[in-house]
């Protein structure tokens, strides 16, 4: 048609030589090109469709200075530099791949499976499609190559694709293979709800020629094809369309669709350009002809148009409105005729719900609490609650589509829990799971739903330094009472034994009481060994002084500890320079972080299984500090609000997030829904409710963490001194009793003698 129109216009005849090439063996195209050049003396060659053919024919053409006009999908820049006589006559497929990427972006799909025909021009298309999808945040998750011949492999590949999660397919193949693909997909029920099929030029440009059976199996397929728009020659294109239909109808009367395809338009345009370049020229110089060529510059429904740099529009005329989203083109007829837009993915056909793993050994039940009921009902006998569970439920409610799910408990470390996703035991993980780099080898995470960071928790500053009665705190009340009683008792024993030998201990009753009290308490500070006359009091005083020395030294040490407690609160530098232990929560990633990043020796790192253990270890100075992630640190401090505090700095580590398989098509939708929960204020409300439920469980003792010493620590000493004093007292009484008996006998004898003398002398008064 192009040559006939050229002849009618210019009255110049050009001869067209036609040679068929075997696309299965590109070498035939090279041989045909060499034959046309050497035997037929052709001045230009049109028509290689595949890149394999084009590369061989272009080499032959460049060697003989014959322009080669290629209809392959794309011509790399390096090819035109290597073979200067190569010209791309087809439309630029790079822009078509951008259009497909814009469609994917419009409907918020993030994963694509590419199905292509072996030995096709996929090498021309794939790099451009990959780059275009990457620019819109999507990716190719699977490449499926199909043989151009019908085989059982086609059915097997479709069965495998049916079991995948991705439901967006880009199809790039010949229309002959597309017949088989879509007919088989229909039989496998893959042309129904939730499936998305996008075809490229080789199929879409010829869809008008498909028979009714094939068209029925392709209902809902979205096709992209090149659009030729020549504002300067509209009438010529209109005439071409009418004459093509008329001629096609005469030559193929059994065909019901006579619309010219894109390939027909390309062939007409390229042939016309070559003819115009050869017009009026008898020169056979290839370079001159090349320069002239370079100077030339429905069974389906048209949804709209896409223009590079402009976007989508309903028409291509001047004044058309453009949009970056295909949604603005109106209703799209998808496979299965669903009311809603396909989400582009689905759960594997073997599962009817999302299998969500939940840690059952979380230390902080406010985040995740897994309880097992009575009986043996398997996973149906567990209840799941906590902040993380509530956040996940709120996130699912924000999704634009229903997502059935079921929780499953897991008893193991958090690293092992995340690994279960890679092992395909779980489809997701929900809980107080930290976002850590090494876990990305098994899964991907949503953005954090908690504050990120790592802090050090230490005991708070003591307020006892300003207490008026602080000096009494080193001992318990019972201890103080016993000290007073024992001292008075020991003082009494010493006073009783020494009073007959020391005039200072005699006198009035008031003087004797004062002397007794002075003896009871002065012994705590001095020893009166030189002024003691009895061996019993010396023995009592020696033991008593030893006990007093131990008590006073213990009192001084305990009081000093209370007064200097603020100096005992460590910072990071003090911890590093000391041999103090630091703690972390069992099962978390922090052991490696404390060792590898913060530089603590592994022997100085200890794990804990509960909040109570942590609090007790901090109080007893078993550990100097505990490292916790910010969200659990806030929860811990809400419970022990008086005893502990955070210490700067805050280390930059990931917060808590939900884990999904790497490349999961569900992850972007979950992240978007989680953002909605956060921006609506619901996330902050849930977190506030969790913290408010935790109130201080204990009143802070005035003496802070240093305990008052009780009788349990000193009962042996008290028994020793009291026993010694009692022993001395008993001995003294026995000795005194013996002396008193002797005096009484002497007194009785003297009385008898005196009375006898008196009776004789009669001088009773003298007696």
PDB file of N, CA and C in Angstrom, residues 74-119:
ATOM      1  N   UNK A  74      13.224  -2.526  20.737  1.00  0.00           N
ATOM      2  CA  UNK A  74      14.098  -1.436  21.157  1.00  0.00           C
ATOM      3  C   UNK A  74      15.476  -1.651  20.563  1.00  0.00           C
ATOM      4  N   UNK A  75      16.138  -0.559  20.277  1.00  0.00           N
ATOM      5  CA  UNK A  75      17.486  -0.602  19.744  1.00  0.00           C
ATOM      6  C   UNK A  75      18.417   0.111  20.714  1.00  0.00           C
ATOM      7  N   UNK A  76      19.350  -0.602  21.326  1.00  0.00           N
ATOM      8  CA  UNK A  76      20.253   0.053  22.270  1.00  0.00           C
ATOM      9  C   UNK A  76      21.095   1.132  21.584  1.00  0.00           C
ATOM     10  N   UNK A  77      21.494   2.099  22.387  1.00  0.00           N
ATOM     11  CA  UNK A  77      22.282   3.202  21.839  1.00  0.00           C
ATOM     12  C   UNK A  77      23.614   2.708  21.309  1.00  0.00           C
ATOM     13  N   UNK A  78      24.196   1.744  22.003  1.00  0.00           N
ATOM     14  CA  UNK A  78      25.494   1.240  21.565  1.00  0.00           C
ATOM     15  C   UNK A  78      25.397   0.552  20.211  1.00  0.00           C
ATOM     16  N   UNK A  79      24.185  -0.013  19.887  1.00  0.00           N
ATOM     17  CA  UNK A  79      24.029  -0.714  18.608  1.00  0.00           C
ATOM     18  C   UNK A  79      24.086   0.258  17.438  1.00  0.00           C
ATOM     19  N   UNK A  80      23.451   1.412  17.596  1.00  0.00           N
ATOM     20  CA  UNK A  80      23.483   2.401  16.506  1.00  0.00           C
ATOM     21  C   UNK A  80      24.876   2.989  16.344  1.00  0.00           C
ATOM     22  N   UNK A  81      25.650   3.021  17.442  1.00  0.00           N
ATOM     23  CA  UNK A  81      27.031   3.500  17.328  1.00  0.00           C
ATOM     24  C   UNK A  81      27.918   2.458  16.665  1.00  0.00           C
ATOM     25  N   UNK A  82      27.647   1.178  16.957  1.00  0.00           N
ATOM     26  CA  UNK A  82      28.439   0.105  16.362  1.00  0.00           C
ATOM     27  C   UNK A  82      28.083  -0.103  14.898  1.00  0.00           C
ATOM     28  N   UNK A  83      26.781  -0.026  14.594  1.00  0.00           N
ATOM     29  CA  UNK A  83      26.302  -0.210  13.225  1.00  0.00           C
ATOM     30  C   UNK A  83      25.593   1.071  12.793  1.00  0.00           C
ATOM     31  N   UNK A  84      26.276   1.992  12.203  1.00  0.00           N
ATOM     32  CA  UNK A  84      25.700   3.313  11.892  1.00  0.00           C
ATOM     33  C   UNK A  84      24.553   3.278  10.883  1.00  0.00           C
ATOM     34  N   UNK A  85      24.392   2.175  10.143  1.00  0.00           N
ATOM     35  CA  UNK A  85      23.311   2.107   9.161  1.00  0.00           C
ATOM     36  C   UNK A  85      22.050   1.454   9.741  1.00  0.00           C
ATOM     37  N   UNK A  86      22.006   1.275  11.044  1.00  0.00           N
ATOM     38  CA  UNK A  86      20.833   0.706  11.709  1.00  0.00           C
ATOM     39  C   UNK A  86      19.897   1.830  12.163  1.00  0.00           C
ATOM     40  N   UNK A  87      18.622   1.707  11.815  1.00  0.00           N
ATOM     41  CA  UNK A  87      17.602   2.694  12.191  1.00  0.00           C
ATOM     42  C   UNK A  87      16.435   1.951  12.838  1.00  0.00           C
ATOM     43  N   UNK A  88      15.972   2.443  13.990  1.00  0.00           N
ATOM     44  CA  UNK A  88      14.815   1.841  14.638  1.00  0.00           C
ATOM     45  C   UNK A  88      13.542   2.448  14.069  1.00  0.00           C
ATOM     46  N   UNK A  89      12.731   1.612  13.420  1.00  0.00           N
ATOM     47  CA  UNK A  89      11.498   2.087  12.794  1.00  0.00           C
ATOM     48  C   UNK A  89      10.281   1.878  13.673  1.00  0.00           C
ATOM     49  N   UNK A  90      10.424   1.101  14.756  1.00  0.00           N
ATOM     50  CA  UNK A  90       9.286   0.851  15.651  1.00  0.00           C
ATOM     51  C   UNK A  90       9.262   1.905  16.748  1.00  0.00           C
ATOM     52  N   UNK A  91       8.175   1.923  17.460  1.00  0.00           N
ATOM     53  CA  UNK A  91       8.044   2.873  18.563  1.00  0.00           C
ATOM     54  C   UNK A  91       8.980   2.493  19.700  1.00  0.00           C
ATOM     55  N   UNK A  92       9.293   3.465  20.523  1.00  0.00           N
ATOM     56  CA  UNK A  92      10.216   3.253  21.632  1.00  0.00           C
ATOM     57  C   UNK A  92       9.513   2.483  22.751  1.00  0.00           C
ATOM     58  N   UNK A  93       9.974   1.252  22.992  1.00  0.00           N
ATOM     59  CA  UNK A  93       9.342   0.423  24.029  1.00  0.00           C
ATOM     60  C   UNK A  93       9.687   0.891  25.438  1.00  0.00           C
ATOM     61  N   UNK A  94      10.702   1.737  25.543  1.00  0.00           N
ATOM     62  CA  UNK A  94      11.024   2.269  26.863  1.00  0.00           C
ATOM     63  C   UNK A  94       9.859   3.081  27.416  1.00  0.00           C
ATOM     64  N   UNK A  95       9.235   3.876  26.555  1.00  0.00           N
ATOM     65  CA  UNK A  95       8.083   4.652  27.000  1.00  0.00           C
ATOM     66  C   UNK A  95       6.898   3.749  27.336  1.00  0.00           C
ATOM     67  N   UNK A  96       6.747   2.660  26.573  1.00  0.00           N
ATOM     68  CA  UNK A  96       5.648   1.749  26.873  1.00  0.00           C
ATOM     69  C   UNK A  96       5.836   1.097  28.239  1.00  0.00           C
ATOM     70  N   UNK A  97       7.083   0.795  28.605  1.00  0.00           N
ATOM     71  CA  UNK A  97       7.339   0.224  29.930  1.00  0.00           C
ATOM     72  C   UNK A  97       7.049   1.261  31.023  1.00  0.00           C
ATOM     73  N   UNK A  98       7.320   2.522  30.736  1.00  0.00           N
ATOM     74  CA  UNK A  98       6.961   3.572  31.691  1.00  0.00           C
ATOM     75  C   UNK A  98       5.449   3.650  31.872  1.00  0.00           C
ATOM     76  N   UNK A  99       4.723   3.448  30.777  1.00  0.00           N
ATOM     77  CA  UNK A  99       3.265   3.466  30.877  1.00  0.00           C
ATOM     78  C   UNK A  99       2.762   2.322  31.757  1.00  0.00           C
ATOM     79  N   UNK A 100       3.348   1.137  31.573  1.00  0.00           N
ATOM     80  CA  UNK A 100       2.960   0.000  32.412  1.00  0.00           C
ATOM     81  C   UNK A 100       3.277   0.289  33.877  1.00  0.00           C
ATOM     82  N   UNK A 101       4.440   0.871  34.133  1.00  0.00           N
ATOM     83  CA  UNK A 101       4.807   1.215  35.510  1.00  0.00           C
ATOM     84  C   UNK A 101       3.834   2.232  36.101  1.00  0.00           C
ATOM     85  N   UNK A 102       3.368   3.170  35.290  1.00  0.00           N
ATOM     86  CA  UNK A 102       2.401   4.154  35.776  1.00  0.00           C
ATOM     87  C   UNK A 102       1.072   3.490  36.129  1.00  0.00           C
ATOM     88  N   UNK A 103       0.684   2.479  35.349  1.00  0.00           N
ATOM     89  CA  UNK A 103      -0.539   1.725  35.665  1.00  0.00           C
ATOM     90  C   UNK A 103      -0.380   1.011  37.006  1.00  0.00           C
ATOM     91  N   UNK A 104       0.756   0.365  37.187  1.00  0.00           N
ATOM     92  CA  UNK A 104       1.027  -0.348  38.446  1.00  0.00           C
ATOM     93  C   UNK A 104       0.992   0.623  39.623  1.00  0.00           C
ATOM     94  N   UNK A 105       1.590   1.780  39.437  1.00  0.00           N
ATOM     95  CA  UNK A 105       1.601   2.777  40.508  1.00  0.00           C
ATOM     96  C   UNK A 105       0.203   3.319  40.792  1.00  0.00           C
ATOM     97  N   UNK A 106      -0.618   3.488  39.754  1.00  0.00           N
ATOM     98  CA  UNK A 106      -1.950   4.061  39.922  1.00  0.00           C
ATOM     99  C   UNK A 106      -2.812   3.244  40.863  1.00  0.00           C
ATOM    100  N   UNK A 107      -2.670   1.926  40.776  1.00  0.00           N
ATOM    101  CA  UNK A 107      -3.517   1.041  41.586  1.00  0.00           C
ATOM    102  C   UNK A 107      -2.789   0.503  42.803  1.00  0.00           C
ATOM    103  N   UNK A 108      -1.620   1.069  43.092  1.00  0.00           N
ATOM    104  CA  UNK A 108      -0.868   0.757  44.312  1.00  0.00           C
ATOM    105  C   UNK A 108      -0.520  -0.717  44.406  1.00  0.00           C
ATOM    106  N   UNK A 109      -0.074  -1.255  43.271  1.00  0.00           N
ATOM    107  CA  UNK A 109       0.483  -2.604  43.280  1.00  0.00           C
ATOM    108  C   UNK A 109       1.994  -2.474  43.416  1.00  0.00           C
ATOM    109  N   UNK A 110       2.611  -3.411  44.100  1.00  0.00           N
ATOM    110  CA  UNK A 110       4.032  -3.280  44.380  1.00  0.00           C
ATOM    111  C   UNK A 110       4.863  -4.448  43.876  1.00  0.00           C
ATOM    112  N   UNK A 111       4.189  -5.484  43.373  1.00  0.00           N
ATOM    113  CA  UNK A 111       4.912  -6.633  42.853  1.00  0.00           C
ATOM    114  C   UNK A 111       4.304  -7.060  41.521  1.00  0.00           C
ATOM    115  N   UNK A 112       5.173  -7.498  40.627  1.00  0.00           N
ATOM    116  CA  UNK A 112       4.750  -7.872  39.278  1.00  0.00           C
ATOM    117  C   UNK A 112       5.465  -9.156  38.877  1.00  0.00           C
ATOM    118  N   UNK A 113       4.728 -10.063  38.221  1.00  0.00           N
ATOM    119  CA  UNK A 113       5.314 -11.254  37.607  1.00  0.00           C
ATOM    120  C   UNK A 113       5.314 -11.065  36.099  1.00  0.00           C
ATOM    121  N   UNK A 114       6.453 -11.282  35.472  1.00  0.00           N
ATOM    122  CA  UNK A 114       6.580 -11.110  34.020  1.00  0.00           C
ATOM    123  C   UNK A 114       6.575 -12.482  33.353  1.00  0.00           C
ATOM    124  N   UNK A 115       5.650 -12.669  32.413  1.00  0.00           N
ATOM    125  CA  UNK A 115       5.554 -13.910  31.640  1.00  0.00           C
ATOM    126  C   UNK A 115       5.947 -13.573  30.202  1.00  0.00           C
ATOM    127  N   UNK A 116       6.946 -14.264  29.681  1.00  0.00           N
ATOM    128  CA  UNK A 116       7.430 -13.916  28.345  1.00  0.00           C
ATOM    129  C   UNK A 116       7.738 -15.192  27.559  1.00  0.00           C
ATOM    130  N   UNK A 117       7.908 -15.002  26.279  1.00  0.00           N
ATOM    131  CA  UNK A 117       8.189 -16.116  25.374  1.00  0.00           C
ATOM    132  C   UNK A 117       9.684 -16.232  25.148  1.00  0.00           C
ATOM    133  N   UNK A 118      10.195 -17.446  25.252  1.00  0.00           N
ATOM    134  CA  UNK A 118      11.608 -17.669  24.973  1.00  0.00           C
ATOM    135  C   UNK A 118      11.945 -17.251  23.543  1.00  0.00           C
ATOM    136  N   UNK A 119      13.172 -16.760  23.397  1.00  0.00           N
ATOM    137  CA  UNK A 119      13.657 -16.297  22.091  1.00  0.00           C
ATOM    138  C   UNK A 119      12.896 -15.077  21.597  1.00  0.00           C
TER     139      UNK A 119
END
